[in-house]
Short mmCIF file of C-alpha atoms in Angstrom, two decimals:
data_model
loop_
_atom_site.label_atom_id
_atom_site.label_comp_id
_atom_site.label_asym_id
_atom_site.label_seq_id
_atom_site.Cartn_x
_atom_site.Cartn_y
_atom_site.Cartn_z
CA UNK L 160 -33.20 106.56 77.33
CA UNK L 161 -32.70 104.69 80.61
CA UNK L 162 -36.29 103.38 80.28
CA UNK L 163 -35.34 101.81 76.94
CA UNK L 164 -32.92 99.56 78.78
CA UNK L 165 -35.95 97.66 80.07
CA UNK L 166 -37.99 97.49 76.85
CA UNK L 167 -38.62 94.06 75.35
CA UNK L 168 -36.74 93.61 72.09
CA UNK L 169 -34.39 96.54 72.73
CA UNK L 170 -30.72 95.92 73.55
CA UNK L 171 -28.71 98.89 74.81
CA UNK L 172 -25.12 99.47 75.81
CA UNK L 173 -24.95 99.22 79.61
CA UNK L 174 -22.52 102.12 79.81
CA UNK L 175 -23.56 104.61 77.12
CA UNK L 176 -27.24 103.52 76.85
CA UNK L 177 -26.92 103.61 73.06
CA UNK L 178 -29.48 101.38 71.33
CA UNK L 179 -27.50 98.53 69.75
CA UNK L 180 -30.17 96.02 68.70
CA UNK L 181 -33.89 95.97 67.87
CA UNK L 182 -35.47 92.52 68.02
CA UNK L 183 -38.95 93.28 66.63
CA UNK L 184 -39.77 90.01 64.86
CA UNK L 185 -43.31 88.74 65.38
CA UNK L 186 -42.98 86.36 68.33
CA UNK L 187 -45.86 84.20 67.05
CA UNK L 188 -45.35 84.20 63.29
CA UNK L 189 -46.87 80.94 62.11
CA UNK L 190 -50.58 80.63 61.45
CA UNK L 191 -51.87 77.21 62.41
CA UNK L 192 -54.34 75.66 59.97
CA UNK L 193 -55.73 73.63 62.85
CA UNK L 194 -55.82 76.42 65.42
CA UNK L 195 -58.99 78.08 66.55
CA UNK L 196 -60.19 81.32 64.96
CA UNK L 197 -59.41 83.13 68.20
CA UNK L 198 -55.85 81.81 68.25
CA UNK L 199 -55.24 82.75 64.63
CA UNK L 200 -56.71 86.19 65.18
CA UNK L 201 -54.42 86.72 68.17
CA UNK L 202 -51.40 85.72 66.10
CA UNK L 203 -52.44 88.11 63.33
CA UNK L 204 -52.92 90.97 65.81
CA UNK L 205 -49.39 90.48 67.11
CA UNK L 206 -47.89 91.60 63.77
CA UNK L 207 -46.38 95.06 63.44
CA UNK L 208 -48.06 97.29 60.82
CA UNK L 209 -47.90 100.82 59.49
CA UNK L 210 -44.79 102.71 58.41
CA UNK L 211 -41.25 102.73 59.74
CA UNK L 212 -40.41 106.11 61.27
CA UNK L 213 -37.32 107.87 59.84
CA UNK L 214 -36.29 108.62 63.44
CA UNK L 215 -34.62 105.20 63.17
CA UNK L 216 -31.72 107.19 61.64
CA UNK L 217 -31.04 108.71 65.06
CA UNK L 218 -29.92 105.28 66.31
CA UNK L 219 -26.38 105.77 65.03
CA UNK L 220 -25.00 102.76 66.90
CA UNK L 221 -27.67 100.29 65.77
CA UNK L 222 -26.01 97.09 64.56
CA UNK L 223 -28.95 94.65 64.60
CA UNK L 224 -32.47 95.14 63.18
CA UNK L 225 -35.02 92.32 62.91
CA UNK L 226 -38.53 93.10 61.63
CA UNK L 227 -39.29 89.61 60.27
CA UNK L 228 -42.67 87.86 60.17
CA UNK L 229 -44.73 91.05 60.52
CA UNK L 230 -47.52 92.55 58.41
CA UNK L 231 -46.44 95.76 56.68
CA UNK L 232 -49.07 95.26 53.99
CA UNK L 233 -46.98 95.48 50.82
CA UNK L 234 -45.30 98.84 51.50
CA UNK L 235 -41.82 99.20 49.95
CA UNK L 236 -38.62 98.82 51.94
CA UNK L 237 -37.82 102.44 52.79
CA UNK L 238 -34.69 103.95 51.26
CA UNK L 239 -33.49 105.48 54.50
CA UNK L 240 -32.70 102.05 55.99
CA UNK L 241 -29.68 102.17 53.68
CA UNK L 242 -28.39 105.12 55.73
CA UNK L 243 -28.14 103.17 59.00
CA UNK L 244 -24.51 102.47 58.20
CA UNK L 245 -23.74 100.80 61.53
CA UNK L 246 -25.98 97.82 60.70
CA UNK L 247 -24.32 94.43 60.61
CA UNK L 248 -27.51 92.32 60.76
CA UNK L 249 -30.71 93.17 58.83
CA UNK L 250 -33.65 90.75 58.75
CA UNK L 251 -36.78 91.87 56.86
CA UNK L 252 -37.88 88.34 55.92
CA UNK L 253 -41.59 87.70 55.42
CA UNK L 254 -42.42 91.05 56.97
CA UNK L 255 -44.91 92.06 54.28
CA UNK L 256 -42.67 94.41 52.30
CA UNK L 257 -43.32 94.63 48.56
CA UNK L 258 -42.21 96.41 45.42
CA UNK L 259 -38.68 97.25 44.32
CA UNK L 260 -35.82 96.51 46.71
CA UNK L 261 -33.99 99.88 47.09
CA UNK L 262 -30.43 100.15 45.78
CA UNK L 263 -29.58 102.14 48.91
CA UNK L 264 -29.17 98.88 50.81
CA UNK L 265 -25.81 98.68 49.06
CA UNK L 266 -24.60 101.50 51.34
CA UNK L 267 -24.65 99.17 54.33
CA UNK L 268 -20.97 98.35 53.95
CA UNK L 269 -20.72 96.78 57.43
CA UNK L 270 -23.55 94.33 56.78
CA UNK L 271 -22.72 90.67 57.42
CA UNK L 272 -26.28 89.28 57.43
CA UNK L 273 -29.10 90.23 55.03
CA UNK L 274 -32.39 88.35 54.86
CA UNK L 275 -35.08 89.63 52.46
CA UNK L 276 -36.88 86.29 52.05
CA UNK L 277 -40.38 87.13 50.81
CA UNK L 278 -43.80 85.60 50.55
CA UNK L 279 -44.75 85.17 46.89
CA UNK L 280 -47.79 87.43 47.28
CA UNK L 281 -45.52 90.31 48.43
CA UNK L 282 -44.25 90.86 44.85
CA UNK L 283 -40.83 91.94 46.11
CA UNK L 284 -38.43 92.30 43.16
CA UNK L 285 -34.99 93.46 42.02
CA UNK L 286 -34.08 94.74 38.54
CA UNK L 287 -30.35 95.20 39.09
CA UNK L 288 -28.22 93.55 41.79
CA UNK L 289 -25.18 95.79 41.37
CA UNK L 290 -25.85 97.30 44.80
CA UNK L 291 -24.93 93.96 46.35
CA UNK L 292 -21.28 94.53 45.42
CA UNK L 293 -21.19 97.23 48.11
CA UNK L 294 -21.78 94.57 50.78
CA UNK L 295 -18.20 93.33 50.71
CA UNK L 296 -18.41 91.79 54.21
CA UNK L 297 -21.66 89.89 53.66
CA UNK L 298 -21.61 86.29 54.91
CA UNK L 299 -25.31 85.34 54.97
CA UNK L 300 -27.61 86.36 52.09
CA UNK L 301 -31.21 85.18 51.66
CA UNK L 302 -33.24 86.49 48.70
CA UNK L 303 -35.59 83.52 48.44
CA UNK L 304 -38.87 84.26 46.62
CA UNK L 305 -37.63 87.74 45.67
CA UNK L 306 -38.20 88.10 41.91
CA UNK L 307 -34.75 88.36 40.23
CA UNK L 308 -35.99 87.67 36.68
CA UNK L 309 -34.69 91.05 35.45
CA UNK L 310 -31.41 90.92 37.39
CA UNK L 311 -29.20 89.64 34.58
CA UNK L 312 -26.04 90.41 36.55
CA UNK L 313 -26.94 88.28 39.58
CA UNK L 314 -24.21 85.67 39.13
CA UNK L 315 -21.46 88.15 38.24
CA UNK L 316 -22.22 90.24 41.34
CA UNK L 317 -22.36 87.24 43.68
CA UNK L 318 -18.99 86.20 42.30
CA UNK L 319 -17.46 89.35 43.82
CA UNK L 320 -18.46 88.63 47.44
CA UNK L 321 -15.39 87.00 49.01
CA UNK L 322 -16.81 86.13 52.44
CA UNK L 323 -20.18 84.74 51.37
CA UNK L 324 -20.86 81.54 53.31
CA UNK L 325 -24.64 81.10 53.16
CA UNK L 326 -26.68 81.83 50.03
CA UNK L 327 -30.41 81.18 49.63
CA UNK L 328 -31.89 81.96 46.20
CA UNK L 329 -34.85 79.59 46.21
CA UNK L 330 -37.78 80.48 43.94
CA UNK L 331 -36.13 83.64 42.54
CA UNK L 332 -36.92 83.05 38.84
CA UNK L 333 -33.21 83.30 38.16
CA UNK L 334 -32.53 84.26 34.54
CA UNK L 335 -30.25 82.16 32.36
CA UNK L 336 -27.07 84.24 32.16
CA UNK L 337 -23.59 83.79 30.68
CA UNK L 338 -21.45 82.36 33.48
CA UNK L 339 -18.24 84.09 34.55
CA UNK L 340 -14.99 82.50 33.39
CA UNK L 341 -14.13 81.58 36.97
CA UNK L 342 -16.86 80.93 39.52
CA UNK L 343 -15.32 82.07 42.79
CA UNK L 344 -17.66 80.98 45.57
CA UNK L 345 -15.16 78.86 47.46
CA UNK L 346 -16.30 80.12 50.91
CA UNK L 347 -19.87 78.83 50.52
CA UNK L 348 -21.08 76.37 53.14
CA UNK L 349 -24.80 76.49 52.17
CA UNK L 350 -26.15 76.98 48.64
CA UNK L 351 -29.86 76.80 47.83
CA UNK L 352 -30.87 77.33 44.18
CA UNK L 353 -34.07 75.28 44.32
CA UNK L 354 -37.29 76.12 42.43
CA UNK L 355 -35.63 78.14 39.65
CA UNK L 356 -36.06 76.13 36.41
CA UNK L 357 -32.28 76.21 35.80
CA UNK L 358 -31.24 74.31 32.60
CA UNK L 359 -27.98 72.78 31.48
CA UNK L 360 -26.24 75.86 30.06
CA UNK L 361 -26.11 77.56 33.46
CA UNK L 362 -26.07 74.28 35.31
CA UNK L 363 -22.85 73.24 33.63
CA UNK L 364 -21.09 76.32 34.98
CA UNK L 365 -22.48 75.76 38.47
CA UNK L 366 -21.35 72.14 38.51
CA UNK L 367 -17.93 73.11 37.18
CA UNK L 368 -17.61 75.66 39.97
CA UNK L 369 -18.49 73.06 42.60
CA UNK L 370 -14.97 71.66 42.34
CA UNK L 371 -13.68 74.70 44.24
CA UNK L 372 -16.49 74.73 46.83
CA UNK L 373 -14.61 72.54 49.27
CA UNK L 374 -16.43 74.04 52.29
CA UNK L 375 -19.92 73.22 50.98
CA UNK L 376 -22.06 71.32 53.51
CA UNK L 377 -25.59 71.91 52.17
CA UNK L 378 -26.59 71.96 48.49
CA UNK L 379 -30.19 72.19 47.27
CA UNK L 380 -30.73 72.09 43.50
CA UNK L 381 -34.20 70.54 43.65
CA UNK L 382 -37.11 71.54 41.38
CA UNK L 383 -35.02 72.70 38.43
CA UNK L 384 -34.62 71.45 34.85
CA UNK L 385 -31.21 69.73 34.94
CA UNK L 386 -31.33 66.95 32.36
CA UNK L 387 -27.81 65.51 32.33
CA UNK L 388 -26.29 62.67 34.28
CA UNK L 389 -25.26 63.64 37.80
CA UNK L 390 -21.90 65.42 37.30
CA UNK L 391 -18.80 63.76 38.73
CA UNK L 392 -17.85 67.07 40.38
CA UNK L 393 -20.68 66.53 42.87
CA UNK L 394 -19.17 63.29 44.11
CA UNK L 395 -15.91 65.03 44.99
CA UNK L 396 -17.61 67.12 47.71
CA UNK L 397 -16.52 65.01 50.65
CA UNK L 398 -17.67 67.68 53.18
CA UNK L 399 -21.23 67.73 51.82
CA UNK L 400 -23.81 66.65 54.42
CA UNK L 401 -27.14 67.56 52.78
CA UNK L 402 -27.77 67.12 49.05
CA UNK L 403 -31.16 67.57 47.38
CA UNK L 404 -31.35 66.90 43.63
CA UNK L 405 -35.04 65.97 43.73
CA UNK L 406 -37.58 66.86 41.02
CA UNK L 407 -35.19 67.36 38.11
CA UNK L 408 -34.50 65.31 35.00
CA UNK L 409 -31.17 63.79 35.98
CA UNK L 410 -30.70 60.59 34.02
CA UNK L 411 -28.34 57.65 33.71
CA UNK L 412 -26.77 55.56 36.44
CA UNK L 413 -25.45 56.56 39.82
CA UNK L 414 -21.67 56.56 39.75
CA UNK L 415 -19.70 54.41 42.18
CA UNK L 416 -17.95 57.69 43.08
CA UNK L 417 -20.97 58.49 45.29
CA UNK L 418 -19.10 56.47 47.91
CA UNK L 419 -16.64 59.38 48.21
CA UNK L 420 -19.31 61.56 49.85
CA UNK L 421 -18.48 60.14 53.26
CA UNK L 422 -19.93 63.12 55.20
CA UNK L 423 -23.39 62.71 53.65
CA UNK L 424 -26.27 62.70 56.16
CA UNK L 425 -29.29 63.39 53.93
CA UNK L 426 -29.59 62.52 50.22
CA UNK L 427 -32.68 63.20 48.09
CA UNK L 428 -32.54 61.91 44.51
CA UNK L 429 -36.30 61.50 44.08
CA UNK L 430 -38.36 62.29 40.96
CA UNK L 431 -35.59 62.02 38.40
CA UNK L 432 -34.95 59.65 35.50
CA UNK L 433 -32.12 57.67 37.06
CA UNK L 434 -31.76 53.99 36.27
CA UNK L 435 -29.70 50.97 37.11
CA UNK L 436 -28.49 49.59 40.45
CA UNK L 437 -27.42 51.52 43.51
CA UNK L 438 -23.60 51.25 43.72
CA UNK L 439 -22.22 49.02 46.45
CA UNK L 440 -19.95 51.94 47.43
CA UNK L 441 -22.94 53.57 49.12
CA UNK L 442 -22.00 51.31 51.98
CA UNK L 443 -19.19 53.84 52.65
CA UNK L 444 -21.75 56.48 53.66
CA UNK L 445 -21.74 55.61 57.34
CA UNK L 446 -23.15 58.98 58.46
CA UNK L 447 -26.25 58.66 56.29
CA UNK L 448 -29.56 59.16 58.15
CA UNK L 449 -32.00 59.77 55.29
CA UNK L 450 -32.06 58.73 51.64
CA UNK L 451 -34.97 59.26 49.26
CA UNK L 452 -35.32 57.52 45.89
CA UNK L 453 -38.21 57.20 43.51
CA UNK L 454 -38.73 56.66 39.81
CA UNK L 455 -36.60 54.32 37.72
CA UNK L 456 -33.93 53.58 40.33
CA UNK L 457 -36.45 52.41 42.88
CA UNK L 458 -38.35 50.36 40.29
CA UNK L 459 -35.23 48.41 39.34
CA UNK L 460 -33.59 48.21 42.74
CA UNK L 461 -32.94 44.61 43.73
CA UNK L 462 -31.10 45.04 47.04
CA UNK L 463 -30.90 47.94 49.49
CA UNK L 464 -28.37 47.55 52.29
CA UNK L 465 -28.04 50.51 54.68
CA UNK L 466 -27.05 48.52 57.75
CA UNK L 467 -25.11 50.39 60.40
CA UNK L 468 -25.49 53.77 58.70
CA UNK L 469 -26.85 55.76 61.69
CA UNK L 470 -30.27 56.07 60.03
CA UNK L 471 -32.99 57.59 62.20
CA UNK L 472 -36.64 58.55 61.80
CA UNK L 473 -39.55 56.33 60.82
CA UNK L 474 -40.13 53.91 57.97
CA UNK L 475 -42.60 55.57 55.63
CA UNK L 476 -44.88 54.47 52.84
CA UNK L 477 -42.13 55.50 50.40
CA UNK L 478 -40.89 51.94 50.79
CA UNK L 479 -43.65 50.89 48.40
CA UNK L 480 -41.68 52.61 45.60
CA UNK L 481 -39.15 49.75 45.63
CA UNK L 482 -41.38 47.36 43.73
CA UNK L 483 -38.60 44.94 42.68
CA UNK L 484 -36.77 44.87 46.00
CA UNK L 485 -35.69 41.39 47.07
CA UNK L 486 -33.46 42.31 49.99
CA UNK L 487 -33.89 45.12 52.51
CA UNK L 488 -31.17 45.43 55.15
CA UNK L 489 -31.62 48.21 57.73
CA UNK L 490 -29.96 46.53 60.73
CA UNK L 491 -28.04 48.41 63.43
CA UNK L 492 -29.59 51.83 62.98
CA UNK L 493 -31.90 54.05 65.06
CA UNK L 494 -35.06 53.61 63.00
CA UNK L 495 -38.13 54.23 65.17
CA UNK L 496 -41.91 54.12 64.92
CA UNK L 497 -44.05 51.25 63.60
CA UNK L 498 -43.43 48.86 60.73
CA UNK L 499 -45.69 50.30 57.99
CA UNK L 500 -48.55 48.18 56.72
CA UNK L 501 -47.53 49.10 53.17
CA UNK L 502 -44.44 46.90 53.48
CA UNK L 503 -46.68 44.15 52.14
CA UNK L 504 -46.47 45.81 48.71
CA UNK L 505 -42.85 44.63 48.42
CA UNK L 506 -44.12 41.34 47.06
CA UNK L 507 -40.70 40.21 45.79
CA UNK L 508 -39.02 40.57 49.17
CA UNK L 509 -36.92 37.56 50.24
CA UNK L 510 -34.83 39.14 53.00
CA UNK L 511 -36.15 41.65 55.54
CA UNK L 512 -33.65 42.67 58.23
CA UNK L 513 -34.84 45.37 60.63
CA UNK L 514 -33.01 44.15 63.72
CA UNK L 515 -31.22 46.34 66.29
CA UNK L 516 -33.35 49.44 65.84
CA UNK L 517 -35.98 51.22 67.95
CA UNK L 518 -39.12 50.04 66.16
CA UNK L 519 -42.30 50.21 68.23
CA UNK L 520 -45.86 48.97 67.97
CA UNK L 521 -47.25 45.66 66.78
CA UNK L 522 -46.16 43.35 64.00
CA UNK L 523 -48.49 44.20 61.09
CA UNK L 524 -50.57 41.32 59.75
CA UNK L 525 -49.65 42.48 56.26
CA UNK L 526 -46.25 40.79 56.75
CA UNK L 527 -48.18 37.58 56.05
CA UNK L 528 -48.58 38.70 52.43
CA UNK L 529 -44.82 38.51 51.78
CA UNK L 530 -45.06 34.95 50.50
CA UNK L 531 -41.50 34.98 49.09
CA UNK L 532 -39.94 35.88 52.43
CA UNK L 533 -37.07 33.60 53.47
CA UNK L 534 -35.28 35.64 56.16
CA UNK L 535 -37.21 37.82 58.61
CA UNK L 536 -35.17 39.47 61.36
CA UNK L 537 -36.84 42.00 63.68
CA UNK L 538 -34.87 41.14 66.82
CA UNK L 539 -33.73 43.71 69.39
CA UNK L 540 -36.46 46.31 68.96
CA UNK L 541 -39.30 47.65 71.11
CA UNK L 542 -42.10 45.75 69.37
CA UNK L 543 -45.01 44.25 71.30
CA UNK L 544 -48.41 42.64 70.99
CA UNK L 545 -49.77 39.27 69.90
CA UNK L 546 -48.23 37.21 67.09
CA UNK L 547 -50.44 34.46 65.64
CA UNK L 548 -50.97 32.43 62.47
CA UNK L 549 -52.37 35.57 60.85
CA UNK L 550 -48.91 37.15 61.06
CA UNK L 551 -46.65 34.27 59.95
CA UNK L 552 -48.95 31.49 58.76
CA UNK L 553 -48.72 32.29 55.06
CA UNK L 554 -44.93 32.35 54.62
CA UNK L 555 -44.11 28.97 53.03
CA UNK L 556 -40.49 29.87 52.14
CA UNK L 557 -39.50 31.17 55.57
CA UNK L 558 -36.17 29.70 56.76
CA UNK L 559 -35.08 32.25 59.38
CA UNK L 560 -37.34 34.01 61.87
CA UNK L 561 -35.33 36.05 64.37
CA UNK L 562 -37.55 38.11 66.67
CA UNK L 563 -35.78 37.90 70.04
CA UNK L 564 -35.63 40.79 72.50
CA UNK L 565 -39.10 42.16 71.85
CA UNK L 566 -42.24 41.93 74.01
CA UNK L 567 -44.37 39.65 71.86
CA UNK L 568 -46.98 37.15 73.01
CA UNK L 569 -47.23 33.97 70.91
CA UNK L 570 -50.81 32.81 70.48
CA UNK L 571 -51.43 30.02 67.94
CA UNK L 572 -53.83 27.06 67.81
CA UNK L 573 -52.57 23.94 69.64
CA UNK L 574 -52.85 21.88 66.44
CA UNK L 575 -51.28 24.49 64.14
CA UNK L 576 -48.78 23.14 61.63
CA UNK L 577 -46.79 25.93 59.95
CA UNK L 578 -46.30 25.94 56.16
CA UNK L 579 -42.59 26.66 56.58
CA UNK L 580 -39.51 24.64 57.61
CA UNK L 581 -37.35 26.85 59.80
CA UNK L 582 -33.61 26.50 60.25
CA UNK L 583 -33.17 29.40 62.71
CA UNK L 584 -35.75 30.57 65.24
CA UNK L 585 -35.26 33.24 67.90
CA UNK L 586 -38.07 34.00 70.38
CA UNK L 587 -36.02 35.17 73.36
CA UNK L 588 -37.98 37.34 75.82
CA UNK L 589 -41.34 36.39 74.29
CA UNK L 590 -44.28 35.00 76.20
CA UNK L 591 -44.72 31.69 74.37
CA UNK L 592 -46.99 30.14 77.04
CA UNK L 593 -46.34 27.60 79.81
CA UNK L 594 -45.71 24.65 77.48
CA UNK L 595 -43.14 24.10 74.78
CA UNK L 596 -44.89 25.20 71.54
CA UNK L 597 -46.14 21.97 69.97
CA UNK L 598 -45.70 23.29 66.44
CA UNK L 599 -41.92 23.17 66.98
CA UNK L 600 -42.31 19.39 66.62
CA UNK L 601 -42.95 19.93 62.89
CA UNK L 602 -39.70 21.85 62.32
CA UNK L 603 -37.42 18.96 61.38
CA UNK L 604 -34.51 21.07 60.10
CA UNK L 605 -34.20 23.44 63.05
CA UNK L 606 -30.53 23.87 63.98
CA UNK L 607 -30.62 27.17 65.88
CA UNK L 608 -33.30 27.71 68.55
CA UNK L 609 -33.45 30.42 71.22
CA UNK L 610 -36.54 30.45 73.44
CA UNK L 611 -34.77 31.70 76.55
CA UNK L 612 -36.67 33.91 78.97
CA UNK L 613 -39.99 32.92 77.41
CA UNK L 614 -41.91 31.91 80.62
CA UNK L 615 -41.95 28.14 79.96
CA UNK L 616 -42.73 26.00 83.03
CA UNK L 617 -42.89 22.67 81.14
CA UNK L 618 -40.41 19.78 81.22
CA UNK L 619 -38.14 19.25 78.21
CA UNK L 620 -40.00 16.99 75.75
CA UNK L 621 -38.17 14.02 74.19
CA UNK L 622 -39.13 15.15 70.68
CA UNK L 623 -36.92 18.25 71.07
CA UNK L 624 -33.90 16.10 70.18
CA UNK L 625 -35.50 14.27 67.26
CA UNK L 626 -34.92 16.79 64.50
CA UNK L 627 -33.30 15.69 61.24
CA UNK L 628 -30.49 18.21 61.67
CA UNK L 629 -28.58 18.29 64.98
CA UNK L 630 -28.60 21.54 66.91
CA UNK L 631 -25.82 24.03 66.39
CA UNK L 632 -27.28 26.33 69.04
CA UNK L 633 -29.94 25.63 71.66
CA UNK L 634 -30.82 28.17 74.38
CA UNK L 635 -33.57 27.30 76.87
CA UNK L 636 -32.15 29.37 79.73
CA UNK L 637 -33.99 31.75 82.09
CA UNK L 638 -37.25 29.80 82.14
CA UNK L 639 -38.84 27.63 84.86
CA UNK L 640 -38.30 24.32 83.08
CA UNK L 641 -38.42 21.42 85.56
CA UNK L 642 -37.61 17.71 85.58
CA UNK L 643 -34.54 15.89 84.34
CA UNK L 644 -32.40 16.73 81.34
CA UNK L 645 -33.14 14.16 78.62
CA UNK L 646 -30.16 12.47 77.01
CA UNK L 647 -28.44 14.98 74.74
CA UNK L 648 -27.79 13.24 71.40
CA UNK L 649 -24.22 12.19 70.78
CA UNK L 650 -24.42 13.40 67.17
CA UNK L 651 -24.49 17.12 67.92
CA UNK L 652 -23.02 19.62 65.44
CA UNK L 653 -19.34 20.40 65.83
CA UNK L 654 -18.75 23.37 68.18
CA UNK L 655 -22.41 23.42 69.18
CA UNK L 656 -23.77 25.40 72.14
CA UNK L 657 -26.38 24.22 74.67
CA UNK L 658 -27.59 26.59 77.42
CA UNK L 659 -30.02 25.19 80.01
CA UNK L 660 -29.04 27.55 82.85
CA UNK L 661 -31.40 29.39 85.22
CA UNK L 662 -34.15 26.77 85.27
CA UNK L 663 -35.54 24.29 87.84
CA UNK L 664 -33.89 21.17 86.42
CA UNK L 665 -32.88 18.26 88.66
CA UNK L 666 -31.47 14.76 88.51
CA UNK L 667 -28.30 13.39 86.92
CA UNK L 668 -26.41 15.21 84.18
CA UNK L 669 -26.47 13.12 81.01
CA UNK L 670 -23.34 12.27 79.08
CA UNK L 671 -22.33 15.22 76.85
CA UNK L 672 -21.20 14.84 73.27
CA UNK L 673 -17.59 15.96 72.68
CA UNK L 674 -18.96 18.14 69.85
CA UNK L 675 -20.62 20.42 72.39
CA UNK L 676 -18.32 23.44 72.68
CA UNK L 677 -20.25 25.20 75.48
#
């Protein structure tokens, strides 16, 4: 037995040398559709096969057994495993077992973890779940894709397990059963009932029981047949972090009570029949990182504001679902990756705020198709590349273009006259060329201009002060601008700011308007 102390996957007691744990899961379980034939064959060869030897019963101190992700070829789970009474952890998931799950597993009274998750082709099934009641200490139970269609007592038995914290019953063909008077699953932290075609009769009982599930963090009810409005009891789960109600028939409007789910990180409400606006109380969900809509809600959505909500990940083509969107606010998040080309399909968009994220790549030319765009803010990102007329030359309604703190290069024709009249323009940290961009001369209503750190070596042109509206903010700092400072107009805006620092200016300082605050 001393040799066993050195075997891979075998854990023994250092003093008694008793075998305590067998870690015999396939170390390379996942076939890669893109892998070579040789690689896939090697992975397949690494799976355990054959029969389990009854000598396993001699390991009277065995507390942990993991045979997951192997290839036992459809043989049944052997009855004698139910006699290894010392087991606390049993994982037979996706190991290739088939047929009837033996009732003898109910003898494992010390079991805290049981995972029988199957592959559909294994045809693993249960006709009666009464044996589960013998597992009074069970905390983690996974029967996903095990056929429970004949187990009419499944809910009553689960209701007797006081320590159950994690329950996966995805794709189990759960039968519609009369619910118990009191659903006592208050210890649950994770509940997955997806892919079961559950209807309203059973669903009503589940939703009623949610009121007591105050520890619930993860709830997946996707791919069922719920056809009511979203029950108010769901919105009371203020500890819930992950909620998936996708691919059902939920209808009606989202309640403003959704703002009570302040722990929410991931919400999926896609492929339902919801309608109406998204409640403004969703602004309370400051931990939210992912939200998925589609269907009626997205078609009618006018404004989506998820600024400062700790969102991460990339913008996807799902944005095209929001056909009526006029305002999209995603500022102050951690959104990464490129701006998708499909954003051009949001043809009604007037406000696009993507500032203070981690967006990378180039500005897509498709932005030029958003002809209703009035406010475009992509400042403080990691964007780069050339910006020309083909990116912004077809935006006649544009009033605000804030793109500072990126690594863009401005490259437009010397005689270009934009179709828009800007009021705010931010090009800080761009490469705009050695000269002041001549097209600025056409922007008569510009009151806020930041072209600091943009590599200008020109002198300040007189026309810079000749706009119809006086500057509220002008920042030309951190360039190599030379020559004298032209006379700053006396009629500056009240509390205006002018920053000409870190340049090569010389000569006398002109008289400053008392309206200049800084």
